Every structure is written in structure tokens, then in C-alpha cells.
Short mmCIF file of N, CA and C in Angstrom, two decimals:
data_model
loop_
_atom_site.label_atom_id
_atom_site.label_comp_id
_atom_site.label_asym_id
_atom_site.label_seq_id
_atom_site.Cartn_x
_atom_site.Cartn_y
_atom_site.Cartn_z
N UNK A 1 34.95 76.43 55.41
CA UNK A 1 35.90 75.38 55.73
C UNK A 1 35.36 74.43 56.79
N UNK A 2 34.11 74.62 57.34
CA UNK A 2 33.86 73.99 58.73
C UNK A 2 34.66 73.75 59.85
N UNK A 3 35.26 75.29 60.10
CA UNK A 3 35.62 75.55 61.32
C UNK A 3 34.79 76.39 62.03
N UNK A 4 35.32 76.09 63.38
CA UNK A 4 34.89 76.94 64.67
C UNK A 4 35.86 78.14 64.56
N UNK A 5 35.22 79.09 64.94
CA UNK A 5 36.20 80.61 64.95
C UNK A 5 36.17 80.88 66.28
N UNK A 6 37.55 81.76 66.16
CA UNK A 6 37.63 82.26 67.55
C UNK A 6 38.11 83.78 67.15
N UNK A 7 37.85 84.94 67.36
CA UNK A 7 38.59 86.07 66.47
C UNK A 7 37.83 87.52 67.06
N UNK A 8 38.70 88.44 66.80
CA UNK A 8 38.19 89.60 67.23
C UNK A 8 37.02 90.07 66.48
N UNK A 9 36.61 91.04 67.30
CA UNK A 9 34.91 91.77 67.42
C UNK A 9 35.64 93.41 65.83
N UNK A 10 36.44 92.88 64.76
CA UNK A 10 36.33 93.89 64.06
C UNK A 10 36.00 93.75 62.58
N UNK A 11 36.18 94.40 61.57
CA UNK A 11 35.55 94.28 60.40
C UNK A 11 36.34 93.30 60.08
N UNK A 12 35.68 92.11 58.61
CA UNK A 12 36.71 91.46 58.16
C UNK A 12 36.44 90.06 58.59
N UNK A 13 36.55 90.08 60.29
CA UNK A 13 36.49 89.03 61.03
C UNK A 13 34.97 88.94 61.35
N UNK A 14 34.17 89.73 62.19
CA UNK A 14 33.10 89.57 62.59
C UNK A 14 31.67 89.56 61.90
N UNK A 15 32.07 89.89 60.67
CA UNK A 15 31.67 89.25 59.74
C UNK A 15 30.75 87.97 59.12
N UNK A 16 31.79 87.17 59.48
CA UNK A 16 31.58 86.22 59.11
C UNK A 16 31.63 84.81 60.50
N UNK A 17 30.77 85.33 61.59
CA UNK A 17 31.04 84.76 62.87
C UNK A 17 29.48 85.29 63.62
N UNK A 18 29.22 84.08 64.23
CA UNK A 18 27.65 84.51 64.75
C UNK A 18 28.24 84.19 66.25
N UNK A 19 28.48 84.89 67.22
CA UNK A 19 29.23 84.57 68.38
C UNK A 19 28.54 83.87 69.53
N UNK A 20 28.48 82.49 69.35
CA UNK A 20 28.43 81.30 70.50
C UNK A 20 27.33 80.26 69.12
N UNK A 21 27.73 81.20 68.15
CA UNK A 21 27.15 80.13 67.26
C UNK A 21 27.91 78.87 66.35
N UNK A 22 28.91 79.63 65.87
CA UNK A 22 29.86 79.50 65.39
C UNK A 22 31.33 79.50 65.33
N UNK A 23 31.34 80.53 66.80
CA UNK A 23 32.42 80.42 66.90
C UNK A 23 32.24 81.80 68.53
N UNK A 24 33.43 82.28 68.96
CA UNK A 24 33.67 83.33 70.01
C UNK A 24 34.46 84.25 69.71
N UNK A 25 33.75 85.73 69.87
CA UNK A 25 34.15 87.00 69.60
C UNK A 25 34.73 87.70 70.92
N UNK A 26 36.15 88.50 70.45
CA UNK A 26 36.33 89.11 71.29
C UNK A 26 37.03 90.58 70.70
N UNK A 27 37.34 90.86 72.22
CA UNK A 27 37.72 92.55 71.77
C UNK A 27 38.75 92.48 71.66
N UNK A 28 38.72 93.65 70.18
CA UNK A 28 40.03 93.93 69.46
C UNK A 28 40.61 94.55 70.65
N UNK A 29 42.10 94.07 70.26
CA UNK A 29 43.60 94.36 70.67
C UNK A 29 43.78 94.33 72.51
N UNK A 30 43.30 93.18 72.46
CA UNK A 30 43.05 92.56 73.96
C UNK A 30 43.62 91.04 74.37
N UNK A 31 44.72 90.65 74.20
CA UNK A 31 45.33 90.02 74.82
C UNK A 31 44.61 88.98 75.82
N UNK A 32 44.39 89.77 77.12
CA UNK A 32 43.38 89.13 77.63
C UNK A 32 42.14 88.45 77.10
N UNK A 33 41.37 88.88 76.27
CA UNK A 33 39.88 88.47 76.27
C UNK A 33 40.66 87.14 75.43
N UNK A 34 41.32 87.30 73.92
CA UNK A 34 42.00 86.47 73.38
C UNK A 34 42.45 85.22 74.07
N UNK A 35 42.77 85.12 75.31
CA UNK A 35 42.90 83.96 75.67
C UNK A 35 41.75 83.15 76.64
N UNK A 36 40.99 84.08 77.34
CA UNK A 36 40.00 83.92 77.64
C UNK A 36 39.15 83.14 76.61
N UNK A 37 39.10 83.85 75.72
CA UNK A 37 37.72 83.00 74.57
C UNK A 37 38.62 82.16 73.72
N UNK A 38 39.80 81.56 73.96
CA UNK A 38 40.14 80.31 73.50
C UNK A 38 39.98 79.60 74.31
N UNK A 39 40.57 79.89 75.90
CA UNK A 39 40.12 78.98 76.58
C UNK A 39 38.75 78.26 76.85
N UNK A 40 37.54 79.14 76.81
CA UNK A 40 35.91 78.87 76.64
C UNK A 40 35.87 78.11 75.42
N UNK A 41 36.82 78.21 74.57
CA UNK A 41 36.27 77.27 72.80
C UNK A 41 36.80 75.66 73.44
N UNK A 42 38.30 75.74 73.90
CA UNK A 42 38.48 75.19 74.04
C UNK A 42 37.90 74.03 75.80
N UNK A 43 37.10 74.62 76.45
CA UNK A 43 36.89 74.20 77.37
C UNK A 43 34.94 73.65 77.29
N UNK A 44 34.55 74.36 76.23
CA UNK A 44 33.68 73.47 75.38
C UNK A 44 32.89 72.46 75.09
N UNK A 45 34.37 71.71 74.77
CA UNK A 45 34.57 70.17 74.54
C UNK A 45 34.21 69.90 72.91
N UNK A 46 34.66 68.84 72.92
CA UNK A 46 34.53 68.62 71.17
C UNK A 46 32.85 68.32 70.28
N UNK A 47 31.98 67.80 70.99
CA UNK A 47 30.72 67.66 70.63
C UNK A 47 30.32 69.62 70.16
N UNK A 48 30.63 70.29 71.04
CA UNK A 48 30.28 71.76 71.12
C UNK A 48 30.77 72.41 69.76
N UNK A 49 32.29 72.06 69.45
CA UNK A 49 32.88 72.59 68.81
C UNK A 49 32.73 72.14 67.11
N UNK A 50 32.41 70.69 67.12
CA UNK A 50 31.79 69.88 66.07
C UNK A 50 30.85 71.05 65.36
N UNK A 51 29.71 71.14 66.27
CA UNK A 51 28.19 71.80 66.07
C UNK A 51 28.53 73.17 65.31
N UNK A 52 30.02 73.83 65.58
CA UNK A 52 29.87 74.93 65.23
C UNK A 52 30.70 74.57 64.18
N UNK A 53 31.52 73.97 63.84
CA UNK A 53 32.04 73.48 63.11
C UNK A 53 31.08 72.85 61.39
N UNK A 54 30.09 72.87 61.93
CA UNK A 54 28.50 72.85 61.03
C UNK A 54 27.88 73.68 60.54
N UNK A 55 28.14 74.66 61.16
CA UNK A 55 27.52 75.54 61.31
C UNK A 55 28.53 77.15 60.53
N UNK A 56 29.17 76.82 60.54
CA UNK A 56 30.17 77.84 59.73
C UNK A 56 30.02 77.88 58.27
N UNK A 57 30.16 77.07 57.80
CA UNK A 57 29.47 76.98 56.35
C UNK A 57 28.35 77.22 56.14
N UNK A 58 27.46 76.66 56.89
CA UNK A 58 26.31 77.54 56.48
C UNK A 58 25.91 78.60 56.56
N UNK A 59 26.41 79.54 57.56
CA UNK A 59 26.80 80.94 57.94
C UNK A 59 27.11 81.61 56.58
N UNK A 60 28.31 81.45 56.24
CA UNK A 60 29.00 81.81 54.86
C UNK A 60 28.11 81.81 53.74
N UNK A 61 27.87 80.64 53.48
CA UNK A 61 26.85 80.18 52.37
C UNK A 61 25.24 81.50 52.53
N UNK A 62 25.10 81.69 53.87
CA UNK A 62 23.57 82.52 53.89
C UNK A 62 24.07 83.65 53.54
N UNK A 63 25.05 84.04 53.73
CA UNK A 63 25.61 85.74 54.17
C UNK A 63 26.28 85.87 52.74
N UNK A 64 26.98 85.17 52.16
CA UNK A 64 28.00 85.51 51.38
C UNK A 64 27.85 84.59 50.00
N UNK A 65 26.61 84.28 49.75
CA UNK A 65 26.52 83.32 48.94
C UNK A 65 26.77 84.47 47.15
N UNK A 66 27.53 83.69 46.08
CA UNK A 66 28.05 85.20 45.56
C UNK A 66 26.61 85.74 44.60
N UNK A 67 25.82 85.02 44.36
CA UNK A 67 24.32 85.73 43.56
C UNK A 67 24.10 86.77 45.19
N UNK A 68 24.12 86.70 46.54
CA UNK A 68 23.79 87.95 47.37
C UNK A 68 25.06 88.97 46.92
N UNK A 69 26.18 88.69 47.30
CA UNK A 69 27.29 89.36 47.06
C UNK A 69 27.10 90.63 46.06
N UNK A 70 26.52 89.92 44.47
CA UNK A 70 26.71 90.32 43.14
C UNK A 70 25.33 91.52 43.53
N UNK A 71 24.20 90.72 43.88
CA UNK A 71 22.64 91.56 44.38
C UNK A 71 23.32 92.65 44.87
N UNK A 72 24.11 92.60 46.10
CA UNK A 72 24.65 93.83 46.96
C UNK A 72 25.37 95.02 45.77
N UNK A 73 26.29 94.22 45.02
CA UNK A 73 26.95 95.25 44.62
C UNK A 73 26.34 95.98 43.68
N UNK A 74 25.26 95.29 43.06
CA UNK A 74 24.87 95.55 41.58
C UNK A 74 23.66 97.40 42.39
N UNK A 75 23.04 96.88 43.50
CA UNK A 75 22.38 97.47 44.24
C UNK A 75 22.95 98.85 44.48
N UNK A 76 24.05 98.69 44.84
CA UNK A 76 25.18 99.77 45.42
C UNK A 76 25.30 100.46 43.91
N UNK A 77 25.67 100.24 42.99
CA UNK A 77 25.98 100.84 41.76
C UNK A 77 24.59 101.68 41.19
N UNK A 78 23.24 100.99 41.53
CA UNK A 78 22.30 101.55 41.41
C UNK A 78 22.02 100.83 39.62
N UNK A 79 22.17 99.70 39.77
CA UNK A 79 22.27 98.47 38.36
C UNK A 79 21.01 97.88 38.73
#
């Protein structure tokens, strides 16, 4: 989508997040850190957030592109 992420450090999410690349990871079920690392996304500034904002898609696209996806699974099945 070419967003910046901001999201916890667990499966699912971290994933798909290279942290200060793309976006800021924090620790699950922490309240605190959660606002902490919005405030850092958001304190930033927008040139910063742009960059990662660039950078998210291509993230996705390296990691999750679906010929790797299909490689992984076909791999896993032993195909």
C-alpha cells in the first residue's frame, strides 16, 4: 500500500516490517512502547516517513512476492 508501519514485534505483523526501515516495531502488549514509537514515526517528519512509505512495497514485493510464496510452499510439501 505504501505505507509506513508502526506495529508490534509479533507474528503476522513483523513480518512484513524492516524496523527503522519501513516502519517502527514495538513490544507486544505494551501500551507504553505503542505510543512511544508513534510518537518517534510521528516526530520524524514527513520527508522520513515518505522514504518509508517507498519502501514498504518493496519490502512486500521481495519477501512475499507469490512465485516465492508458491517456491516456499511447494518446498514445504516436498513438490
Amino acid at each position: 500500500m505504501g505505507k509506513s508501519i508502526n506495529t508490534n514485534n509479533m507474528p503476522g505483523c513483523s513480518p512484513v516490517l524492516e524496523h527503522g526501515i519501513n516502519g517502527l516495531l514495538y513490544r507486544p502488549n505494551s501500551i507504553d512502547d505503542s505510543i512511544i514509537s508513534l510518537e518517534r514515526l510521528i516526530d520524524m517528519g514527513h520527508d522520513t516517513r515518505l522514504e518509508m512509505e517507498v519502501k514498504s512495497p518493496q519490502l512486500v514485493e521481495r519477501k512475499f512476492d507469490e512465485r516465492i510464496v508458491f517456491k516456499k510452499y511447494l518446498d514445504f510439501l516436498g513438490l
